Coordinates of C-alpha atoms in Angstrom, one line a residue:
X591 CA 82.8 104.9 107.0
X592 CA 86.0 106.3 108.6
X593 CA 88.2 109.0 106.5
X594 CA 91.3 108.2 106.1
X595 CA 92.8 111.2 108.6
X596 CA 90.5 108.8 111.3
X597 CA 92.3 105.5 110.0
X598 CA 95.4 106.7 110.1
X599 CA 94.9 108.2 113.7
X600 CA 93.2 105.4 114.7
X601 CA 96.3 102.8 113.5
X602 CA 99.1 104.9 114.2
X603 CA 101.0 103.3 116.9
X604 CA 104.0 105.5 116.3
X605 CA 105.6 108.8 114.9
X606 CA 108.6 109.5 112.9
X607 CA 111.2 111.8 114.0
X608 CA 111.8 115.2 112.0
X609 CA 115.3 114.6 112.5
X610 CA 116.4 115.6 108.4
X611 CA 117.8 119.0 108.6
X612 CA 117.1 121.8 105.8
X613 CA 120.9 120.7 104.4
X614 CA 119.9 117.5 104.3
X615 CA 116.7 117.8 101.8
X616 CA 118.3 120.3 100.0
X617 CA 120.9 117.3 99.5
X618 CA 118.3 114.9 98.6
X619 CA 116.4 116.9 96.7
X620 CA 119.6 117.9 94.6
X621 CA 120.8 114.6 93.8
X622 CA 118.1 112.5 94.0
X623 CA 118.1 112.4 90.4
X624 CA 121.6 111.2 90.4
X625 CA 121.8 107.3 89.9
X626 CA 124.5 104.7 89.0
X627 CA 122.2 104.3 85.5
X628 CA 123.8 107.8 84.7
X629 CA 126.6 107.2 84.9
X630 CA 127.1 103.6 83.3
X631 CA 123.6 102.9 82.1
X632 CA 123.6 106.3 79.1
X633 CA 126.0 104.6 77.2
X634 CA 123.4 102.2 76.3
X635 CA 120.9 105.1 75.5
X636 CA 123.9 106.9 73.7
X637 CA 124.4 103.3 71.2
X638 CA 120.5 103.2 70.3
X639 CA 120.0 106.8 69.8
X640 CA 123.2 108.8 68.8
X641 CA 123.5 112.4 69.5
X642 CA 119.7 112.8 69.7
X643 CA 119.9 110.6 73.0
X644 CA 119.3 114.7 74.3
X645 CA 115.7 114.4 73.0
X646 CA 114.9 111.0 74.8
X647 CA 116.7 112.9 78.0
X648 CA 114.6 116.0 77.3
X649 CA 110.9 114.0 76.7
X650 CA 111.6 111.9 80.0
X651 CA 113.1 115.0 82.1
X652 CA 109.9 117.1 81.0
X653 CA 107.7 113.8 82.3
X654 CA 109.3 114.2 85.5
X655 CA 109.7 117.5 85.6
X656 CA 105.5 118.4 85.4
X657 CA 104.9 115.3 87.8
X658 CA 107.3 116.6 90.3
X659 CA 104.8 119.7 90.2
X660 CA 101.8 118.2 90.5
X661 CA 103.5 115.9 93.5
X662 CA 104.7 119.2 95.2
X663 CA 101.4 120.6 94.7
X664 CA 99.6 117.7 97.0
X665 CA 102.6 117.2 99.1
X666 CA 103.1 121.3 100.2
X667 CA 99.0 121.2 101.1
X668 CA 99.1 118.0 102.9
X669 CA 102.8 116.9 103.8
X670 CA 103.0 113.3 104.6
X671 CA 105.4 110.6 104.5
X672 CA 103.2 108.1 102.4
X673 CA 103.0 111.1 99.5
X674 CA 101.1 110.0 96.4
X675 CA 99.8 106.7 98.2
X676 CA 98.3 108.9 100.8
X677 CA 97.1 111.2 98.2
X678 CA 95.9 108.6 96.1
X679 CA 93.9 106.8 98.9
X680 CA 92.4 110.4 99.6
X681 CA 91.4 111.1 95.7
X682 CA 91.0 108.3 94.4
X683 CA 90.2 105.6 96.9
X684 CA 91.6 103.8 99.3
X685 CA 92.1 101.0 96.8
X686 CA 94.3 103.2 95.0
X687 CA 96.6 104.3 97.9
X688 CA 96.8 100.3 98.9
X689 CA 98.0 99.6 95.3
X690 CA 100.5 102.2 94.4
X691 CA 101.7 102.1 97.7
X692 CA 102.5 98.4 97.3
X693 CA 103.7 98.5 94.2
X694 CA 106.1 101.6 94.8
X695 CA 107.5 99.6 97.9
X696 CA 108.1 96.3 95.9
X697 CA 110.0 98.7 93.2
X698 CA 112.5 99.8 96.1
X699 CA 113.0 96.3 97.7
X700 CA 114.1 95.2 94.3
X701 CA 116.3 98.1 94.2
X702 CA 118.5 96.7 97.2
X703 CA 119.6 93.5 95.3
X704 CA 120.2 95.0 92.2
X705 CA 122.5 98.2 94.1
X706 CA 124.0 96.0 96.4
X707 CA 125.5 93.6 93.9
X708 CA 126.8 96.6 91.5
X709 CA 128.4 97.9 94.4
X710 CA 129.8 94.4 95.1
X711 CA 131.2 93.8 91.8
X712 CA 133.2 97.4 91.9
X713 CA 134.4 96.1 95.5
X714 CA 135.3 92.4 94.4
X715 CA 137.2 94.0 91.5
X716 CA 139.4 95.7 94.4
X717 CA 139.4 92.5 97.0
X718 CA 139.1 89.4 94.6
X719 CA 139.6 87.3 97.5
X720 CA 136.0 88.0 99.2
X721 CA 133.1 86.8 97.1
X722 CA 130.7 89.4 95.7
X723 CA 127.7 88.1 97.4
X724 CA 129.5 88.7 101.0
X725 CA 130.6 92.3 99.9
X726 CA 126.3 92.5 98.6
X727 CA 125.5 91.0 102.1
X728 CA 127.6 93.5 103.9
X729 CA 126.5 96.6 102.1
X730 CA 122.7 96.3 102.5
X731 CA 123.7 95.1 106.4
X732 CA 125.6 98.1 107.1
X733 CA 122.7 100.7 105.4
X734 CA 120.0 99.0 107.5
X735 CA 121.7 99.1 110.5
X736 CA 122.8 103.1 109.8
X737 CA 119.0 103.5 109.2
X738 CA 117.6 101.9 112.1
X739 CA 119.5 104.4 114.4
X740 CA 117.9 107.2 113.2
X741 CA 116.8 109.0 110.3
X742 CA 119.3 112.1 110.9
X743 CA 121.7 108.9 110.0
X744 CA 119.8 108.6 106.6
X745 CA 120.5 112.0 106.0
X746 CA 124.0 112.3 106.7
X747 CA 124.8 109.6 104.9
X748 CA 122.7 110.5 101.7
X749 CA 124.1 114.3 102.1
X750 CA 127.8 113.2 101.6
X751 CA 126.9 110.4 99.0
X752 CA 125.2 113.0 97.4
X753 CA 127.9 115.4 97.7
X754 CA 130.4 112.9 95.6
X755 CA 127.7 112.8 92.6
X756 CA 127.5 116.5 92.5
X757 CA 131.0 117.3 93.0
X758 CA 132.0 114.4 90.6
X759 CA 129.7 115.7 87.6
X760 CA 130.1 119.4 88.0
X761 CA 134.0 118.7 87.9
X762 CA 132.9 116.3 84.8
X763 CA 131.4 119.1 82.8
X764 CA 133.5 121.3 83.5
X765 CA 136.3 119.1 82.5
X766 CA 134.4 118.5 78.8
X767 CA 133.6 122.1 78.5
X768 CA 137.6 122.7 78.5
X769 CA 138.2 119.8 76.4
X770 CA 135.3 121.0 74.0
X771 CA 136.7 124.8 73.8
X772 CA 140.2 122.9 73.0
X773 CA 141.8 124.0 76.2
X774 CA 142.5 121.4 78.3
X775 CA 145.7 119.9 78.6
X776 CA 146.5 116.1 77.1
X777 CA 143.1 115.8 75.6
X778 CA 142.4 113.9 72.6
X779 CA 139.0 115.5 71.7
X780 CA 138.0 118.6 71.4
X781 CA 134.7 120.6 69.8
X782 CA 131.7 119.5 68.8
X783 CA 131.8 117.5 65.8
X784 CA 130.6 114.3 67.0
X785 CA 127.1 115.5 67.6
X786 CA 126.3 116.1 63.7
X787 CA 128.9 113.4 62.5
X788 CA 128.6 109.5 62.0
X789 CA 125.3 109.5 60.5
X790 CA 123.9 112.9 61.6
X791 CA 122.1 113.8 64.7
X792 CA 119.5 111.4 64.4
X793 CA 121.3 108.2 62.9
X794 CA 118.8 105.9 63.5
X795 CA 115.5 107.8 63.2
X796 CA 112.9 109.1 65.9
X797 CA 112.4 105.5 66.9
X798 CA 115.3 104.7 68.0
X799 CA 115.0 108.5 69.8
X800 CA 111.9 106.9 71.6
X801 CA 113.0 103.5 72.5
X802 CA 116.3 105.5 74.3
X803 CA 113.7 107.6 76.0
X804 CA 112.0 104.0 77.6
X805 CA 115.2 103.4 79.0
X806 CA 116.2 106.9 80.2
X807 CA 112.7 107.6 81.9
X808 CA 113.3 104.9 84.6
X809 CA 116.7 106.2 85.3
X810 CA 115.3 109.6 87.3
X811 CA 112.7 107.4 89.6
X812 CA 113.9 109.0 93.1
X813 CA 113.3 112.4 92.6
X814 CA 110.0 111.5 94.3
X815 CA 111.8 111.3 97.2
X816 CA 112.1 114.4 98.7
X817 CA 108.4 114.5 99.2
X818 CA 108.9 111.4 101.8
X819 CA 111.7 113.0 103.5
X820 CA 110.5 116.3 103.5
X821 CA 107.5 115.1 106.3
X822 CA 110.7 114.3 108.8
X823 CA 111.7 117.8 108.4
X824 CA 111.0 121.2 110.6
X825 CA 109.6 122.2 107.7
X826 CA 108.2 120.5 105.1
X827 CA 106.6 122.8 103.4
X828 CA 109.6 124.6 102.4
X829 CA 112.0 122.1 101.2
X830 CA 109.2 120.7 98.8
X831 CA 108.6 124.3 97.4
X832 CA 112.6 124.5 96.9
X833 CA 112.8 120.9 95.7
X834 CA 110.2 121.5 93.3
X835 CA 110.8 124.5 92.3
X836 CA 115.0 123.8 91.4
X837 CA 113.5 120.6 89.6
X838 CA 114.1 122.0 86.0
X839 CA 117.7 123.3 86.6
X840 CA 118.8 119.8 87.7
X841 CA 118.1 117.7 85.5
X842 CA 119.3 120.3 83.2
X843 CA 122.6 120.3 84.8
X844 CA 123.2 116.8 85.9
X845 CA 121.3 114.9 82.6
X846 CA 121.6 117.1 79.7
X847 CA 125.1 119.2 80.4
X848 CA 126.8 115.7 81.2
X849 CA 125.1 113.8 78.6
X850 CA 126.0 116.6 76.1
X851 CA 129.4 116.8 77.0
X852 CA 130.0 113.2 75.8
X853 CA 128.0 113.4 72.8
X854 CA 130.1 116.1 71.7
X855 CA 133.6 114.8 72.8
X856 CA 133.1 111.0 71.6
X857 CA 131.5 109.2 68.9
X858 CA 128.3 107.5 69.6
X859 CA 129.1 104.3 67.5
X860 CA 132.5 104.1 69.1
X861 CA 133.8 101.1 70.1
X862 CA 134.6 100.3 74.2
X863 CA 131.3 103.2 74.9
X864 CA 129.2 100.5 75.7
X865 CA 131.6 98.7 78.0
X866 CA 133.6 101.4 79.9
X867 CA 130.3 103.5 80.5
X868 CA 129.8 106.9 78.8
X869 CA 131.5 108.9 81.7
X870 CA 134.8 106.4 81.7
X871 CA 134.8 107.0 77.8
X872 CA 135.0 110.5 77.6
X873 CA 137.2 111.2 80.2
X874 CA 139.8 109.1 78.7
X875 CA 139.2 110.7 75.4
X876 CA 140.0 114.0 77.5
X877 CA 143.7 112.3 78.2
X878 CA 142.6 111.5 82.1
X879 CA 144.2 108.5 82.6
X880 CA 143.2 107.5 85.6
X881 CA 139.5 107.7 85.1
X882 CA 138.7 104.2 85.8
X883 CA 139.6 104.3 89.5
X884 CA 137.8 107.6 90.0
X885 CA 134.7 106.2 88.1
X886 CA 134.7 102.9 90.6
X887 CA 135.0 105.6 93.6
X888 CA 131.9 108.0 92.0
X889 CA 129.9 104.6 90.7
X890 CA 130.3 102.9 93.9
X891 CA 128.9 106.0 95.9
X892 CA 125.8 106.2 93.9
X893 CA 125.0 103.1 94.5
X894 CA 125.5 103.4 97.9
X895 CA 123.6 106.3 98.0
X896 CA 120.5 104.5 95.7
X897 CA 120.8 101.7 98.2
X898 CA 120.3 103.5 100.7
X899 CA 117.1 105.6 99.7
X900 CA 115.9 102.7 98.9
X901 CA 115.9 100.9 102.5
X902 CA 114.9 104.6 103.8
X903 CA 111.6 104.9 100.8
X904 CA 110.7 101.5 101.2
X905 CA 110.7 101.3 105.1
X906 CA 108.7 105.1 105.0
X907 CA 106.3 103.5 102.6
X908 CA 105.4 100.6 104.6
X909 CA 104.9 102.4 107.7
X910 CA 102.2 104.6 105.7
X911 CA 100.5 101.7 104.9
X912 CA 100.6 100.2 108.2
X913 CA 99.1 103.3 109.5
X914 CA 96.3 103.2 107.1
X915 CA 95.7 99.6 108.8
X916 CA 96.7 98.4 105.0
X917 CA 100.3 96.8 105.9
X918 CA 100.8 94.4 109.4
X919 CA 99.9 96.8 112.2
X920 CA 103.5 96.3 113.6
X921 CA 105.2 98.3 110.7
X922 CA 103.7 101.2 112.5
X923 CA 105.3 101.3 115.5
X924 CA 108.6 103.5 116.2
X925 CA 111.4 103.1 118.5
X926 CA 112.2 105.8 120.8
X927 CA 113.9 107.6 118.1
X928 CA 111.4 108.1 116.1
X929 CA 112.4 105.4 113.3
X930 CA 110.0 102.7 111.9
X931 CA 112.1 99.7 113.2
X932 CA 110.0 96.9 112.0
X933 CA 109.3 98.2 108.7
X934 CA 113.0 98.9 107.8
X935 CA 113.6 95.2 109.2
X936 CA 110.9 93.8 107.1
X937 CA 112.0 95.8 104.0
X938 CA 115.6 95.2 104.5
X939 CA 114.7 90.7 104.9
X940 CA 113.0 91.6 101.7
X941 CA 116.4 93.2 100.0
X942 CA 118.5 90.5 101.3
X943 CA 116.9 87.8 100.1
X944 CA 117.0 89.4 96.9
X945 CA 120.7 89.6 97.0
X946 CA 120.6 85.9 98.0
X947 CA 117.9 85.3 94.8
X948 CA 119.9 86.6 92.9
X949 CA 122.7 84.2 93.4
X950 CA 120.7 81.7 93.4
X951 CA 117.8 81.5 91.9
X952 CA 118.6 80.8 87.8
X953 CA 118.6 83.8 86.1
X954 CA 115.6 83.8 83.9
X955 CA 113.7 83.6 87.4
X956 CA 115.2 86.5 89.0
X957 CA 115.2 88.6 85.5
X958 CA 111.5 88.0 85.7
X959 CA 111.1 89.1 89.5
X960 CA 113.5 92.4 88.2
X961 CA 110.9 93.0 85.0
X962 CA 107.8 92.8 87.3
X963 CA 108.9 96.5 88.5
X964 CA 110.0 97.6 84.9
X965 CA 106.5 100.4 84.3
X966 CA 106.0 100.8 88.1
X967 CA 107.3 104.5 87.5
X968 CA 105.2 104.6 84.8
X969 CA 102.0 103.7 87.2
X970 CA 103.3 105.9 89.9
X971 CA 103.6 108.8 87.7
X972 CA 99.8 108.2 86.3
X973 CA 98.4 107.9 89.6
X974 CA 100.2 111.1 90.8
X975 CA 98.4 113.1 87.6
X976 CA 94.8 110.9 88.3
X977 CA 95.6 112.0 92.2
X978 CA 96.1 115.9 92.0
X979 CA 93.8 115.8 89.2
X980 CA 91.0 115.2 91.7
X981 CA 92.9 117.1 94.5
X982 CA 93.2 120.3 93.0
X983 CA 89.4 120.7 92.3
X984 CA 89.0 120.0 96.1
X985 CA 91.7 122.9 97.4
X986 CA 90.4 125.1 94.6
X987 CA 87.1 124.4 96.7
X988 CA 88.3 125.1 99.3
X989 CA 90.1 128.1 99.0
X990 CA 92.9 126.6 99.6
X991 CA 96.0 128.1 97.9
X992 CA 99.4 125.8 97.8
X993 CA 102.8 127.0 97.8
X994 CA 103.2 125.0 94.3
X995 CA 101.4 125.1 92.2
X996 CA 101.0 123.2 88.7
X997 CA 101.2 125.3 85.9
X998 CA 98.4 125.8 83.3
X999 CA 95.7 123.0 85.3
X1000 CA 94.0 121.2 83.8
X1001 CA 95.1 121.4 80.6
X1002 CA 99.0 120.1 81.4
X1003 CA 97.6 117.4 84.0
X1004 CA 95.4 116.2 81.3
X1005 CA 98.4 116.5 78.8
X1006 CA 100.6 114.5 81.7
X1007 CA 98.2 111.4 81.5
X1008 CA 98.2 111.0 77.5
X1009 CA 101.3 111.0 77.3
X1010 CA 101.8 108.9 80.2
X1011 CA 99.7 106.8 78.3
X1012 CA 101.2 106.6 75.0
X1013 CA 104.5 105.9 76.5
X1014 CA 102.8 102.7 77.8
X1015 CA 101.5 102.0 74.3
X1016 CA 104.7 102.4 72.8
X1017 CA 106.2 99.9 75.5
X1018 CA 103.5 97.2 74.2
X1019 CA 105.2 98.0 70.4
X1020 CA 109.0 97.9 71.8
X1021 CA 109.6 93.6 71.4
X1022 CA 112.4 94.5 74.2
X1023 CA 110.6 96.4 77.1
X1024 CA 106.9 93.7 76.2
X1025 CA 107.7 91.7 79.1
X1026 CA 108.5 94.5 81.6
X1027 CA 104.8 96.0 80.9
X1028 CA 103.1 92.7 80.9
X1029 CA 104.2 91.3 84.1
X1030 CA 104.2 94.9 85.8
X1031 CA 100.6 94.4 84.6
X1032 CA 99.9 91.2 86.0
X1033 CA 101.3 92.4 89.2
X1034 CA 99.7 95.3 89.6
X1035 CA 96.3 93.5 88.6
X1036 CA 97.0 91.2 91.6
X1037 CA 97.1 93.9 94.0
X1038 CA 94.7 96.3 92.9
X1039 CA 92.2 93.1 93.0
X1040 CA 93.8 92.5 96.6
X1041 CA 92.7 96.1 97.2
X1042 CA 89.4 96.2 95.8
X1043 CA 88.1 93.1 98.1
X1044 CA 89.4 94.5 101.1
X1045 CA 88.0 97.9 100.2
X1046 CA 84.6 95.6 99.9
X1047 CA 85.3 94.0 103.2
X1048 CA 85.6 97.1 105.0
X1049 CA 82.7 98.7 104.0
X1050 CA 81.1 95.4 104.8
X1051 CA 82.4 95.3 108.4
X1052 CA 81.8 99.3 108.6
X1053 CA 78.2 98.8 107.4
X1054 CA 77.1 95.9 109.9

């Protein structure tokens, strides 16, 4: 039976360009964990939680924070642009890489619709003459034809999108940090008051603390990313290590500085939070009165920007699978710049007719098509603990010495995939996130079955 460094020689038909420059995966790496969900989709987290919406920020950014170390473990020994699928298929079987791989490329093309037509609504609120499924149309159009040029493209566009989301949150927190020391000019809020008043810190129990944190956890999917990008870069090695190691300080800075600047500045239970958006909120609260415009402009960029990783992850993802002969052979093959044409085409067909979906499929339909992805990070971020678990006792071996490294093995990786676990558990208790887990379940059932038969088949074939 062929290893899977054979396979993947053996079906490779084509090689990506390292065209991403060091400023570019610093970029990506920096805001990856910056989506529209942060800045519209915390309010909602905010209304079920309170104040203590920090702790269901905290729990989910310490999730992503130790798998991001065991991914940058794997990825810094073995850089490659399928990342835990590759890793997966090497630890755990190559039924394993064949079914997160699918699954994690399914998440992305789902990703398009739902980005492009936030992106159109913003857009149709500013052109009410064009319809919001030409402005969806447009938008994933433009990003796939900016990605099938090349991937320095990809990164020039994500380094400025990115630059927007971490230009328009740093001035955001620094903008609440004035109003909060009662210094800034015009602003109707100041201190800190809100965080203990209206019911306390916790006003509606631990509960309600972990039902926020199942909606926060699926906000930072993306910071994955950088371990995909980093293989079309000089060197890989290096901006993984940086990516990795900068990780904590992030989501720090981005999740709980911003998040605790409008917990403090506005009251959780107050009324128009919910439908402004908590950014929106608190910046009127702060006397800027012409914060909705500047929201459209920052919201509209981040989904941009989550639109287009998501052509870029998905296309990536399906030429790794195609390489390991487990994806039609054509997604493999690369123009003469080095870019998986077919595979962003396929992926991008995929994204529009989502976009067309849905508009017009009925909407229970296309809400269960959206809810088949809703614990695919969840899988992901099992597989990636199950993967390095396995992988690290092979370098250790080997005397192989990464340049991350995860902290306190095995005793945090094991720690990873309880809780991991329980989070799954306590998505079977939630009545509102029951559907999501079943039919990610059923899915995911379909294709590791899918995987398991070929996996038979091959060895079949390999054995005659």
């Amino acid at each position: 039976m062929t290893s899977t460094a054979q396979r993947t020689s053996e079906a490779s038909s084509g090689t990506l360009d390292a065209g991403l420059k060091p400023r570019h995966i610093t970029m990506i790496s920096i805001a990856g964990v910056i989506g529209a969900g942060l800045f519209v989709g915390s309010s909602t987290a905010i209304a079920a939680a309170g104040p203590a919406v920090l702790v269901a920020y905290a729990l989910a950014g310490t999730l992503v924070v130790l798998v991001m170390r065991m991914l940058g473990e794997m990825a810094t020994a073995q850089p490659d642009t399928g990342s835990f699928s590759t890793y997966a298929d090497r630890a755990l079987g190559r039924w394993a890489g064949f079914s997160i791989g699918w699954l994690y490329w399914w998440f992305w093309v789902l990703v398009i619709p739902i980005e492009a037509t936030a992106g159109a609504k913003i857009l149709n609120g500013w052109i009410p003459s064009v319809s919001t499924w030409v402005f969806a149309l447009l938008i994933t159009g433009l990003l796939m034809v900016t990605n099938l040029f090349s991937v320095k493209n990809y990164g020039e566009f994500e380094f400025w999108f990115a630059l927007v989301k971490v230009v328009a949150i740093v001035a955001f927190i620094v903008l609440g940090v004035l109003a909060i020391a009662g210094v800034l000019p015009g602003s109707h809020a100041s201190g800190v008051s809100h965080l203990f008043s209206n019911g306390g810190f916790m006003p509606n129990g631990f509960g309600a603390v972990l039902a926020a944190m199942l909606t926060t956890m699926f906000t930072f999917m993306g910071t994955e990313i950088v371990t995909i990008a980093a293989a079309e870069s000089p060197n890989p090695e290096a901006g993984i290590r940086k990516a990795v190691n900068s990780v904590i300080s992030r989501i720090s800075l981005f999740y709980l500085g911003s998040i605790l600047v409008v917990v403090s500045l506005v009251a959780w239970n107050a009324k128009g939070l919910a439908d402004k958006g908590s950014y929106q909120f608190a910046l009127e609260q702060m006397g800027i009165t012409w914060a909705a415009p500047v929201m459209d402009v920052v919201i509209l960029t981040a989904v941009a920007s989550c639109l287009n990783s998501a052509l870029y992850t998905a296309s990536r993802m399906a030429f790794s699978l195609s390489q390991r002969s487990d994806a039609p052979s054509g997604w493999a093959t690369t123009t003469s710049r080095g870019v998986p044409a077919k595979a962003i085409i396929a992926s991008s067909v995929v994204g529009f007719l989502g976009v067309a979906g849905n508009y017009l499929l009925p909407e229970k339909i296309f809400g269960y098509l959206l809810a088949s992805s809703g614990a695919i990070a969840l899988f992901v971020y099992l597989v990636i603990a199950c993967s390095q678990l396995v992988m690290r006792r092979r370098l250790d071996a080997e005397g192989h010495r990464p340049a991350v490294r995860m902290w306190l093995f095995p005793t945090l990786t094991w720690a990873t995939i309880v809780f991991i676990v329980g989070v799954l558990v306590l998505m079977v208790i939630r009545p509102e996130h029951r559907l999501e887990l079943e039919l990610s379940v059923v899915l995911a059932a379909v294709i590791v079955a899918i995987g398991v038969v070929r996996r038979k088949g091959l060895v079949r074939h390999t054995s005659e």
